Amino acid sequence: MTQVSETDAIVAGAGVWGCTVARTLADAGLRVLVLERRSAPGGNCRCRRDPESGAEVHVYGSHIFHTSDPKTWAFVNRFTAFNGYQHKVLARHAGRTYFMPLGLALVNAFFGKELAPAEVPAFIAAETASAGLPGTPRNFEEQAVSFVGRRIYEAFIKNYTAKQWGRDPKELDASIIRRLPVRASYDVNYFSDVLQGIPRWGYNALFDEMLSHPNIDLRTGVDFLKERPKLPAGKHVFYSGPVDELLGWRFGPLPWRTLRFELENAPVADWQGTSVVNYVDADVPYTRIHEFKHFHPEDAETMARPCTTICREYPATWKPGDEPYYPVNDAASAALLGEYRAAAAREFPDVTVGGRLGGYRYLDMDKSMTDAIATAEAFLKKLRNA
Ligand SMILES: Cc1cc2nc3c(=O)[nH]c(=O)nc-3n(C[C@H](O)[C@H](O)[C@H](O)COP(=O)(O)OP(=O)(O)OC[C@H]3O[C@@H](n4cnc5c(N)ncnc54)[C@H](O)[C@@H]3O)c2cc1C
């Protein structure tokens, strides 16, 4: 294990991004000190096993690994096998359950039709043409209606979006929604990425394995920002904490949406028959119910237990001190982010800021990993050329 005084680089934050940077540098022979302020690595992918139901509970919301990038898939498969889980999402509307995403299964069930794939584009075109929209969509609602028509929008998108963002979709920017395709098929796979699954032995084991390297020294319960004065000078830092916190929130906090998770153990083997159901109506205060055991259908013992852990997810307004989940991307936050980025580049030339908190952006796990590999490789190249 490497000692602090022998460190070549410091990684602050042991989420996907930090662990990937650390492992890539360690594989290249560098000695890396990893500081994580929580009690364990994994960031928001961290899980815990419920002793009663046996389910792997995704503490910060359900996480499904999916990618179309073979290099990233090969990288993550060095540390775990995947269980072949393919993600499907259902939506509960007006007392009935539909298959998401928007596709033939949902359209035919919702409209009571038997459309063939070739009939879908004309059907959706007629829906949007009858919506009475202005030429250029002025907000999220008009943009969404221009893609799918008013009836699908009102039933499946409007209220879910309002709950998610705490705002009327008419007040949200049209740019939030760039595409909203309706699949002309019965493919109900939620993600279009073919490479997907859940780590066979759980997310925690994946991160433990990534950091299990003689060149990596992991210290948990250590806040980099507080520890910084004691750290060896002149070492490059890869920081994946919040960028505004790095600069002492001096321009004010960047805005986020947070989530509240309400967990319950139900005394049945199977509560909803699937892992995730979206609740898209306004009269239900939560957006989703997760039932974790369904992420591991291969685990026959847990599947059969007469107990299951479910989780209701409630979006909420974020305030400093809350867990930040989704960045609120609008013109004001873009301007604030620009100020923080400029200040960080000016004042911390030896700090690379990355990840979802550092970048103030929503990043899927694979994108975070891909970005971290590229960041670490660019650093190694610079070292070699120095
Ligand atoms: C509700 C929800 C569901 C999601 N579901 C999926 C999904 O199904 N599939 C998918 O691919 N992606 C999903 N994601 C995205 C996924 O969570 C991110 O890609 C991933 O967390 C990004 O990793 P990260 O390392 O950038 O950030 P994080 O996971 O947030 O890790 C950052 C780490 O840095 C630590 N840290 C911060 N500041 C300091 C400091 N000063 N000192 C020391 N440590 C510090 C934090 O404690 C944390 O452990 C989801 C995100 C959300 C919000």
PDB file of C-alpha atoms in Angstrom, residues 42-293:
ATOM      1  CA  GLY A  42     -18.992   3.936  -4.686  1.00  0.00           C
ATOM      2  CA  GLY A  43     -20.489   7.436  -4.602  1.00  0.00           C
ATOM      3  CA  ASN A  44     -24.151   7.395  -5.531  1.00  0.00           C
ATOM      4  CA  CYS A  45     -23.929   3.808  -6.782  1.00  0.00           C
ATOM      5  CA  ARG A  46     -23.402   2.635  -3.202  1.00  0.00           C
ATOM      6  CA  CYS A  47     -25.786  -0.114  -2.060  1.00  0.00           C
ATOM      7  CA  ARG A  48     -26.638  -1.948   1.151  1.00  0.00           C
ATOM      8  CA  ARG A  49     -28.121  -5.397   1.676  1.00  0.00           C
ATOM      9  CA  ASP A  50     -31.433  -5.428   3.539  1.00  0.00           C
ATOM     10  CA  PRO A  51     -31.118  -8.121   6.235  1.00  0.00           C
ATOM     11  CA  GLU A  52     -34.804  -9.060   6.116  1.00  0.00           C
ATOM     12  CA  SER A  53     -35.570  -9.154   2.385  1.00  0.00           C
ATOM     13  CA  GLY A  54     -32.020  -9.958   1.292  1.00  0.00           C
ATOM     14  CA  ALA A  55     -32.341  -7.365  -1.493  1.00  0.00           C
ATOM     15  CA  GLU A  56     -29.467  -5.168  -2.657  1.00  0.00           C
ATOM     16  CA  VAL A  57     -30.920  -1.731  -1.853  1.00  0.00           C
ATOM     17  CA  HIS A  58     -29.674   1.059  -4.124  1.00  0.00           C
ATOM     18  CA  VAL A  59     -29.323   3.735  -1.446  1.00  0.00           C
ATOM     19  CA  TYR A  60     -29.220   6.717  -3.837  1.00  0.00           C
ATOM     20  CA  GLY A  61     -31.762   5.495  -6.397  1.00  0.00           C
ATOM     21  CA  SER A  62     -31.825   2.543  -8.799  1.00  0.00           C
ATOM     22  CA  HIS A  63     -28.692   2.164 -10.913  1.00  0.00           C
ATOM     23  CA  ILE A  64     -28.524   0.038 -14.065  1.00  0.00           C
ATOM     24  CA  PHE A  65     -25.226  -0.101 -15.923  1.00  0.00           C
ATOM     25  CA  HIS A  66     -25.693   0.358 -19.676  1.00  0.00           C
ATOM     26  CA  THR A  67     -23.382   1.402 -22.472  1.00  0.00           C
ATOM     27  CA  SER A  68     -22.751   1.204 -26.188  1.00  0.00           C
ATOM     28  CA  ASP A  69     -19.014   1.762 -25.808  1.00  0.00           C
ATOM     29  CA  PRO A  70     -17.052  -1.527 -26.016  1.00  0.00           C
ATOM     30  CA  LYS A  71     -13.947   0.033 -24.401  1.00  0.00           C
ATOM     31  CA  THR A  72     -15.883   1.116 -21.311  1.00  0.00           C
ATOM     32  CA  TRP A  73     -17.686  -2.245 -21.159  1.00  0.00           C
ATOM     33  CA  ALA A  74     -14.337  -4.083 -21.346  1.00  0.00           C
ATOM     34  CA  PHE A  75     -12.937  -1.840 -18.590  1.00  0.00           C
ATOM     35  CA  VAL A  76     -15.808  -2.417 -16.134  1.00  0.00           C
ATOM     36  CA  ASN A  77     -15.886  -6.155 -16.886  1.00  0.00           C
ATOM     37  CA  ARG A  78     -12.321  -6.438 -15.548  1.00  0.00           C
ATOM     38  CA  PHE A  79     -13.777  -5.907 -12.066  1.00  0.00           C
ATOM     39  CA  THR A  80     -17.117  -7.698 -12.129  1.00  0.00           C
ATOM     40  CA  ALA A  81     -19.351  -9.976 -14.142  1.00  0.00           C
ATOM     41  CA  PHE A  82     -22.824  -8.667 -15.024  1.00  0.00           C
ATOM     42  CA  ASN A  83     -26.040 -10.594 -14.511  1.00  0.00           C
ATOM     43  CA  GLY A  84     -27.657  -9.921 -17.901  1.00  0.00           C
ATOM     44  CA  TYR A  85     -30.510  -7.860 -16.410  1.00  0.00           C
ATOM     45  CA  GLN A  86     -32.284  -5.824 -19.123  1.00  0.00           C
ATOM     46  CA  HIS A  87     -34.136  -2.773 -17.799  1.00  0.00           C
ATOM     47  CA  LYS A  88     -37.853  -2.372 -18.401  1.00  0.00           C
ATOM     48  CA  VAL A  89     -40.028   0.378 -16.955  1.00  0.00           C
ATOM     49  CA  LEU A  90     -43.785   0.408 -16.535  1.00  0.00           C
ATOM     50  CA  ALA A  91     -46.027   3.442 -16.116  1.00  0.00           C
ATOM     51  CA  ARG A  92     -49.140   3.600 -13.993  1.00  0.00           C
ATOM     52  CA  HIS A  93     -51.774   6.003 -15.353  1.00  0.00           C
ATOM     53  CA  ALA A  94     -55.461   6.328 -14.402  1.00  0.00           C
ATOM     54  CA  GLY A  95     -55.470   2.932 -12.709  1.00  0.00           C
ATOM     55  CA  ARG A  96     -53.842   1.046 -15.585  1.00  0.00           C
ATOM     56  CA  THR A  97     -50.285  -0.129 -16.215  1.00  0.00           C
ATOM     57  CA  TYR A  98     -48.452   0.512 -19.503  1.00  0.00           C
ATOM     58  CA  PHE A  99     -45.060  -0.473 -20.893  1.00  0.00           C
ATOM     59  CA  MET A 100     -42.606   2.399 -21.310  1.00  0.00           C
ATOM     60  CA  PRO A 101     -40.865   3.826 -23.234  1.00  0.00           C
ATOM     61  CA  LEU A 102     -43.287   5.263 -25.759  1.00  0.00           C
ATOM     62  CA  GLY A 103     -43.812   2.548 -28.350  1.00  0.00           C
ATOM     63  CA  LEU A 104     -46.306   0.219 -29.939  1.00  0.00           C
ATOM     64  CA  ALA A 105     -47.203  -1.541 -26.678  1.00  0.00           C
ATOM     65  CA  LEU A 106     -48.113   1.753 -24.986  1.00  0.00           C
ATOM     66  CA  VAL A 107     -49.794   3.384 -28.010  1.00  0.00           C
ATOM     67  CA  ASN A 108     -51.987   0.401 -28.827  1.00  0.00           C
ATOM     68  CA  ALA A 109     -52.995  -0.155 -25.193  1.00  0.00           C
ATOM     69  CA  PHE A 110     -53.665   3.537 -24.514  1.00  0.00           C
ATOM     70  CA  PHE A 111     -55.671   4.231 -27.678  1.00  0.00           C
ATOM     71  CA  GLY A 112     -57.293   0.753 -27.858  1.00  0.00           C
ATOM     72  CA  LYS A 113     -55.802   0.172 -31.288  1.00  0.00           C
ATOM     73  CA  GLU A 114     -53.942  -2.580 -33.131  1.00  0.00           C
ATOM     74  CA  LEU A 115     -51.564  -0.409 -35.165  1.00  0.00           C
ATOM     75  CA  ALA A 116     -48.880  -2.161 -37.180  1.00  0.00           C
ATOM     76  CA  PRO A 117     -45.311  -0.753 -37.014  1.00  0.00           C
ATOM     77  CA  ALA A 118     -45.649   0.915 -40.432  1.00  0.00           C
ATOM     78  CA  GLU A 119     -48.734   2.825 -39.254  1.00  0.00           C
ATOM     79  CA  VAL A 120     -47.073   4.450 -36.231  1.00  0.00           C
ATOM     80  CA  PRO A 121     -45.367   7.456 -37.928  1.00  0.00           C
ATOM     81  CA  ALA A 122     -48.615   8.574 -39.622  1.00  0.00           C
ATOM     82  CA  PHE A 123     -50.581   8.110 -36.395  1.00  0.00           C
ATOM     83  CA  ILE A 124     -48.155  10.241 -34.385  1.00  0.00           C
ATOM     84  CA  ALA A 125     -48.002  12.846 -37.175  1.00  0.00           C
ATOM     85  CA  ALA A 126     -51.807  13.147 -37.021  1.00  0.00           C
ATOM     86  CA  GLU A 127     -51.630  13.495 -33.223  1.00  0.00           C
ATOM     87  CA  THR A 128     -49.104  16.341 -33.424  1.00  0.00           C
ATOM     88  CA  ALA A 129     -50.874  18.044 -36.361  1.00  0.00           C
ATOM     89  CA  SER A 130     -54.119  18.243 -34.375  1.00  0.00           C
ATOM     90  CA  ALA A 131     -52.345  19.734 -31.337  1.00  0.00           C
ATOM     91  CA  GLY A 132     -52.649  23.356 -32.545  1.00  0.00           C
ATOM     92  CA  LEU A 133     -49.023  24.311 -31.869  1.00  0.00           C
ATOM     93  CA  PRO A 134     -47.163  27.541 -32.799  1.00  0.00           C
ATOM     94  CA  GLY A 135     -44.352  27.237 -35.392  1.00  0.00           C
ATOM     95  CA  THR A 136     -41.394  27.105 -32.987  1.00  0.00           C
ATOM     96  CA  PRO A 137     -41.899  25.452 -29.573  1.00  0.00           C
ATOM     97  CA  ARG A 138     -41.482  28.077 -26.848  1.00  0.00           C
ATOM     98  CA  ASN A 139     -41.217  25.779 -23.847  1.00  0.00           C
ATOM     99  CA  PHE A 140     -40.929  22.153 -22.700  1.00  0.00           C
ATOM    100  CA  GLU A 141     -44.656  21.496 -23.080  1.00  0.00           C
ATOM    101  CA  GLU A 142     -44.853  22.712 -26.673  1.00  0.00           C
ATOM    102  CA  GLN A 143     -41.665  20.835 -27.555  1.00  0.00           C
ATOM    103  CA  ALA A 144     -42.966  17.560 -26.094  1.00  0.00           C
ATOM    104  CA  VAL A 145     -46.390  17.955 -27.740  1.00  0.00           C
ATOM    105  CA  SER A 146     -44.642  18.581 -31.072  1.00  0.00           C
ATOM    106  CA  PHE A 147     -42.993  15.147 -30.735  1.00  0.00           C
ATOM    107  CA  VAL A 148     -45.880  12.975 -29.493  1.00  0.00           C
ATOM    108  CA  GLY A 149     -49.143  14.947 -29.665  1.00  0.00           C
ATOM    109  CA  ARG A 150     -51.269  16.277 -26.833  1.00  0.00           C
ATOM    110  CA  ARG A 151     -52.953  13.100 -25.597  1.00  0.00           C
ATOM    111  CA  ILE A 152     -49.773  11.091 -24.902  1.00  0.00           C
ATOM    112  CA  TYR A 153     -48.136  14.201 -23.472  1.00  0.00           C
ATOM    113  CA  GLU A 154     -51.011  14.939 -21.061  1.00  0.00           C
ATOM    114  CA  ALA A 155     -51.203  11.312 -19.865  1.00  0.00           C
ATOM    115  CA  PHE A 156     -47.557  10.228 -19.570  1.00  0.00           C
ATOM    116  CA  ILE A 157     -45.251  13.262 -19.600  1.00  0.00           C
ATOM    117  CA  LYS A 158     -46.896  16.420 -18.245  1.00  0.00           C
ATOM    118  CA  ASN A 159     -47.490  15.487 -14.607  1.00  0.00           C
ATOM    119  CA  TYR A 160     -44.383  13.297 -14.256  1.00  0.00           C
ATOM    120  CA  THR A 161     -42.250  16.212 -15.494  1.00  0.00           C
ATOM    121  CA  ALA A 162     -44.025  18.683 -13.170  1.00  0.00           C
ATOM    122  CA  LYS A 163     -43.326  16.394 -10.199  1.00  0.00           C
ATOM    123  CA  GLN A 164     -39.728  15.786 -11.289  1.00  0.00           C
ATOM    124  CA  TRP A 165     -38.815  19.469 -11.651  1.00  0.00           C
ATOM    125  CA  GLY A 166     -41.325  21.062  -9.262  1.00  0.00           C
ATOM    126  CA  ARG A 167     -42.389  23.397 -12.082  1.00  0.00           C
ATOM    127  CA  ASP A 168     -45.148  23.606 -14.683  1.00  0.00           C
ATOM    128  CA  PRO A 169     -43.603  22.222 -17.919  1.00  0.00           C
ATOM    129  CA  LYS A 170     -44.701  25.481 -19.603  1.00  0.00           C
ATOM    130  CA  GLU A 171     -42.081  27.225 -17.434  1.00  0.00           C
ATOM    131  CA  LEU A 172     -39.309  24.786 -18.413  1.00  0.00           C
ATOM    132  CA  ASP A 173     -36.947  25.387 -21.305  1.00  0.00           C
ATOM    133  CA  ALA A 174     -37.737  23.642 -24.608  1.00  0.00           C
ATOM    134  CA  SER A 175     -34.066  22.616 -24.858  1.00  0.00           C
ATOM    135  CA  ILE A 176     -34.447  20.167 -21.937  1.00  0.00           C
ATOM    136  CA  ILE A 177     -36.143  17.764 -24.331  1.00  0.00           C
ATOM    137  CA  ARG A 178     -34.338  17.327 -27.630  1.00  0.00           C
ATOM    138  CA  ARG A 179     -35.858  14.037 -28.750  1.00  0.00           C
ATOM    139  CA  LEU A 180     -38.876  12.026 -27.666  1.00  0.00           C
ATOM    140  CA  PRO A 181     -39.099   9.151 -30.116  1.00  0.00           C
ATOM    141  CA  VAL A 182     -42.102   6.823 -30.320  1.00  0.00           C
ATOM    142  CA  ARG A 183     -40.770   3.373 -31.184  1.00  0.00           C
ATOM    143  CA  ALA A 184     -42.588   1.662 -34.034  1.00  0.00           C
ATOM    144  CA  SER A 185     -42.060  -1.717 -32.380  1.00  0.00           C
ATOM    145  CA  TYR A 186     -42.896  -3.775 -29.300  1.00  0.00           C
ATOM    146  CA  ASP A 187     -39.307  -3.406 -28.030  1.00  0.00           C
ATOM    147  CA  VAL A 188     -39.847  -2.440 -24.386  1.00  0.00           C
ATOM    148  CA  ASN A 189     -36.193  -2.350 -23.411  1.00  0.00           C
ATOM    149  CA  TYR A 190     -35.870   0.995 -21.607  1.00  0.00           C
ATOM    150  CA  PHE A 191     -32.319   1.674 -22.813  1.00  0.00           C
ATOM    151  CA  SER A 192     -31.205   1.277 -26.383  1.00  0.00           C
ATOM    152  CA  ASP A 193     -27.732   0.141 -25.219  1.00  0.00           C
ATOM    153  CA  VAL A 194     -27.264  -3.586 -25.803  1.00  0.00           C
ATOM    154  CA  LEU A 195     -24.490  -3.859 -23.190  1.00  0.00           C
ATOM    155  CA  GLN A 196     -26.229  -3.659 -19.825  1.00  0.00           C
ATOM    156  CA  GLY A 197     -26.790  -5.358 -16.501  1.00  0.00           C
ATOM    157  CA  ILE A 198     -26.252  -5.191 -12.753  1.00  0.00           C
ATOM    158  CA  PRO A 199     -22.908  -6.244 -11.213  1.00  0.00           C
ATOM    159  CA  ARG A 200     -23.412  -9.898 -10.337  1.00  0.00           C
ATOM    160  CA  TRP A 201     -22.050  -9.526  -6.758  1.00  0.00           C
ATOM    161  CA  GLY A 202     -23.381  -6.002  -6.292  1.00  0.00           C
ATOM    162  CA  TYR A 203     -22.066  -2.483  -6.819  1.00  0.00           C
ATOM    163  CA  ASN A 204     -20.057  -2.363  -3.589  1.00  0.00           C
ATOM    164  CA  ALA A 205     -17.966  -5.358  -4.668  1.00  0.00           C
ATOM    165  CA  LEU A 206     -17.322  -3.666  -8.032  1.00  0.00           C
ATOM    166  CA  PHE A 207     -15.847  -0.568  -6.369  1.00  0.00           C
ATOM    167  CA  ASP A 208     -13.861  -2.591  -3.836  1.00  0.00           C
ATOM    168  CA  GLU A 209     -12.338  -4.530  -6.722  1.00  0.00           C
ATOM    169  CA  MET A 210     -11.551  -1.388  -8.731  1.00  0.00           C
ATOM    170  CA  LEU A 211      -9.641   0.058  -5.781  1.00  0.00           C
ATOM    171  CA  SER A 212      -7.937  -3.190  -4.888  1.00  0.00           C
ATOM    172  CA  HIS A 213      -4.486  -2.409  -6.275  1.00  0.00           C
ATOM    173  CA  PRO A 214      -1.128  -2.161  -4.477  1.00  0.00           C
ATOM    174  CA  ASN A 215      -0.637   1.379  -5.831  1.00  0.00           C
ATOM    175  CA  ILE A 216      -3.938   2.665  -4.384  1.00  0.00           C
ATOM    176  CA  ASP A 217      -4.366   3.920  -0.829  1.00  0.00           C
ATOM    177  CA  LEU A 218      -8.046   4.544  -0.031  1.00  0.00           C
ATOM    178  CA  ARG A 219      -8.878   6.711   2.986  1.00  0.00           C
ATOM    179  CA  THR A 220     -12.594   6.966   3.811  1.00  0.00           C
ATOM    180  CA  GLY A 221     -14.256   9.488   6.111  1.00  0.00           C
ATOM    181  CA  VAL A 222     -11.756  12.104   4.897  1.00  0.00           C
ATOM    182  CA  ASP A 223     -12.886  15.376   3.333  1.00  0.00           C
ATOM    183  CA  PHE A 224     -10.296  16.505   0.805  1.00  0.00           C
ATOM    184  CA  LEU A 225     -11.141  20.182   1.307  1.00  0.00           C
ATOM    185  CA  LYS A 226     -10.447  19.956   5.035  1.00  0.00           C
ATOM    186  CA  GLU A 227      -7.424  17.676   4.613  1.00  0.00           C
ATOM    187  CA  ARG A 228      -5.821  19.763   1.860  1.00  0.00           C
ATOM    188  CA  PRO A 229      -3.417  21.781   4.079  1.00  0.00           C
ATOM    189  CA  LYS A 230      -1.913  18.514   5.379  1.00  0.00           C
ATOM    190  CA  LEU A 231      -1.452  16.897   1.964  1.00  0.00           C
ATOM    191  CA  PRO A 232       1.910  16.873   0.155  1.00  0.00           C
ATOM    192  CA  ALA A 233       2.305  19.937  -2.057  1.00  0.00           C
ATOM    193  CA  GLY A 234       2.738  19.809  -5.816  1.00  0.00           C
ATOM    194  CA  LYS A 235       0.711  16.632  -6.406  1.00  0.00           C
ATOM    195  CA  HIS A 236      -1.910  16.719  -9.114  1.00  0.00           C
ATOM    196  CA  VAL A 237      -5.456  16.400  -7.756  1.00  0.00           C
ATOM    197  CA  PHE A 238      -8.454  14.825  -9.513  1.00  0.00           C
ATOM    198  CA  TYR A 239     -11.477  16.299  -7.711  1.00  0.00           C
ATOM    199  CA  SER A 240     -15.038  15.029  -8.210  1.00  0.00           C
ATOM    200  CA  GLY A 241     -16.795  16.959  -5.450  1.00  0.00           C
ATOM    201  CA  PRO A 242     -19.058  19.955  -6.136  1.00  0.00           C
ATOM    202  CA  VAL A 243     -17.228  22.684  -8.063  1.00  0.00           C
ATOM    203  CA  ASP A 244     -18.960  25.473  -6.106  1.00  0.00           C
ATOM    204  CA  GLU A 245     -17.828  23.909  -2.811  1.00  0.00           C
ATOM    205  CA  LEU A 246     -14.204  23.820  -4.096  1.00  0.00           C
ATOM    206  CA  LEU A 247     -14.424  27.621  -4.312  1.00  0.00           C
ATOM    207  CA  GLY A 248     -16.230  28.087  -0.997  1.00  0.00           C
ATOM    208  CA  TRP A 249     -19.622  28.793  -2.723  1.00  0.00           C
ATOM    209  CA  ARG A 250     -18.346  32.324  -3.249  1.00  0.00           C
ATOM    210  CA  PHE A 251     -20.770  33.123  -6.111  1.00  0.00           C
ATOM    211  CA  GLY A 252     -23.675  31.337  -4.375  1.00  0.00           C
ATOM    212  CA  PRO A 253     -24.699  27.648  -4.584  1.00  0.00           C
ATOM    213  CA  LEU A 254     -25.436  25.979  -7.923  1.00  0.00           C
ATOM    214  CA  PRO A 255     -29.082  24.776  -7.860  1.00  0.00           C
ATOM    215  CA  TRP A 256     -30.037  21.068  -7.759  1.00  0.00           C
ATOM    216  CA  ARG A 257     -33.118  18.894  -7.408  1.00  0.00           C
ATOM    217  CA  THR A 258     -32.971  16.429  -4.581  1.00  0.00           C
ATOM    218  CA  LEU A 259     -34.851  13.172  -3.897  1.00  0.00           C
ATOM    219  CA  ARG A 260     -36.422  11.670  -0.800  1.00  0.00           C
ATOM    220  CA  PHE A 261     -36.557   7.880  -0.650  1.00  0.00           C
ATOM    221  CA  GLU A 262     -39.172   6.161   1.493  1.00  0.00           C
ATOM    222  CA  LEU A 263     -38.297   2.511   2.115  1.00  0.00           C
ATOM    223  CA  GLU A 264     -40.670  -0.235   3.193  1.00  0.00           C
ATOM    224  CA  ASN A 265     -40.359  -3.984   3.647  1.00  0.00           C
ATOM    225  CA  ALA A 266     -43.548  -5.662   2.447  1.00  0.00           C
ATOM    226  CA  PRO A 267     -44.387  -9.199   3.697  1.00  0.00           C
ATOM    227  CA  VAL A 268     -44.798 -10.684   0.210  1.00  0.00           C
ATOM    228  CA  ALA A 269     -42.391 -12.372  -2.201  1.00  0.00           C
ATOM    229  CA  ASP A 270     -43.267 -10.008  -5.042  1.00  0.00           C
ATOM    230  CA  TRP A 271     -44.923  -6.604  -4.602  1.00  0.00           C
ATOM    231  CA  GLN A 272     -45.185  -5.138  -8.116  1.00  0.00           C
ATOM    232  CA  GLY A 273     -43.801  -7.806 -10.425  1.00  0.00           C
ATOM    233  CA  THR A 274     -40.981  -5.640 -11.804  1.00  0.00           C
ATOM    234  CA  SER A 275     -38.116  -3.397 -10.705  1.00  0.00           C
ATOM    235  CA  VAL A 276     -39.449   0.096 -11.528  1.00  0.00           C
ATOM    236  CA  VAL A 277     -42.934   1.533 -12.043  1.00  0.00           C
ATOM    237  CA  ASN A 278     -43.356   5.228 -12.900  1.00  0.00           C
ATOM    238  CA  TYR A 279     -46.372   7.000 -11.402  1.00  0.00           C
ATOM    239  CA  VAL A 280     -47.250   9.597 -14.011  1.00  0.00           C
ATOM    240  CA  ASP A 281     -50.424  11.124 -12.550  1.00  0.00           C
ATOM    241  CA  ALA A 282     -50.639  14.347 -10.530  1.00  0.00           C
ATOM    242  CA  ASP A 283     -52.626  12.869  -7.631  1.00  0.00           C
ATOM    243  CA  VAL A 284     -49.752  10.498  -6.654  1.00  0.00           C
ATOM    244  CA  PRO A 285     -46.995  12.488  -4.911  1.00  0.00           C
ATOM    245  CA  TYR A 286     -44.108  10.164  -5.769  1.00  0.00           C
ATOM    246  CA  THR A 287     -42.649   9.593  -9.240  1.00  0.00           C
ATOM    247  CA  ARG A 288     -41.512   5.971  -9.001  1.00  0.00           C
ATOM    248  CA  ILE A 289     -41.645   2.806  -6.928  1.00  0.00           C
ATOM    249  CA  HIS A 290     -38.535   0.619  -7.027  1.00  0.00           C
ATOM    250  CA  GLU A 291     -38.566  -3.033  -5.980  1.00  0.00           C
ATOM    251  CA  PHE A 292     -34.917  -3.978  -5.684  1.00  0.00           C
ATOM    252  CA  LYS A 293     -34.994  -7.780  -5.739  1.00  0.00           C
TER     253      LYS A 293
END
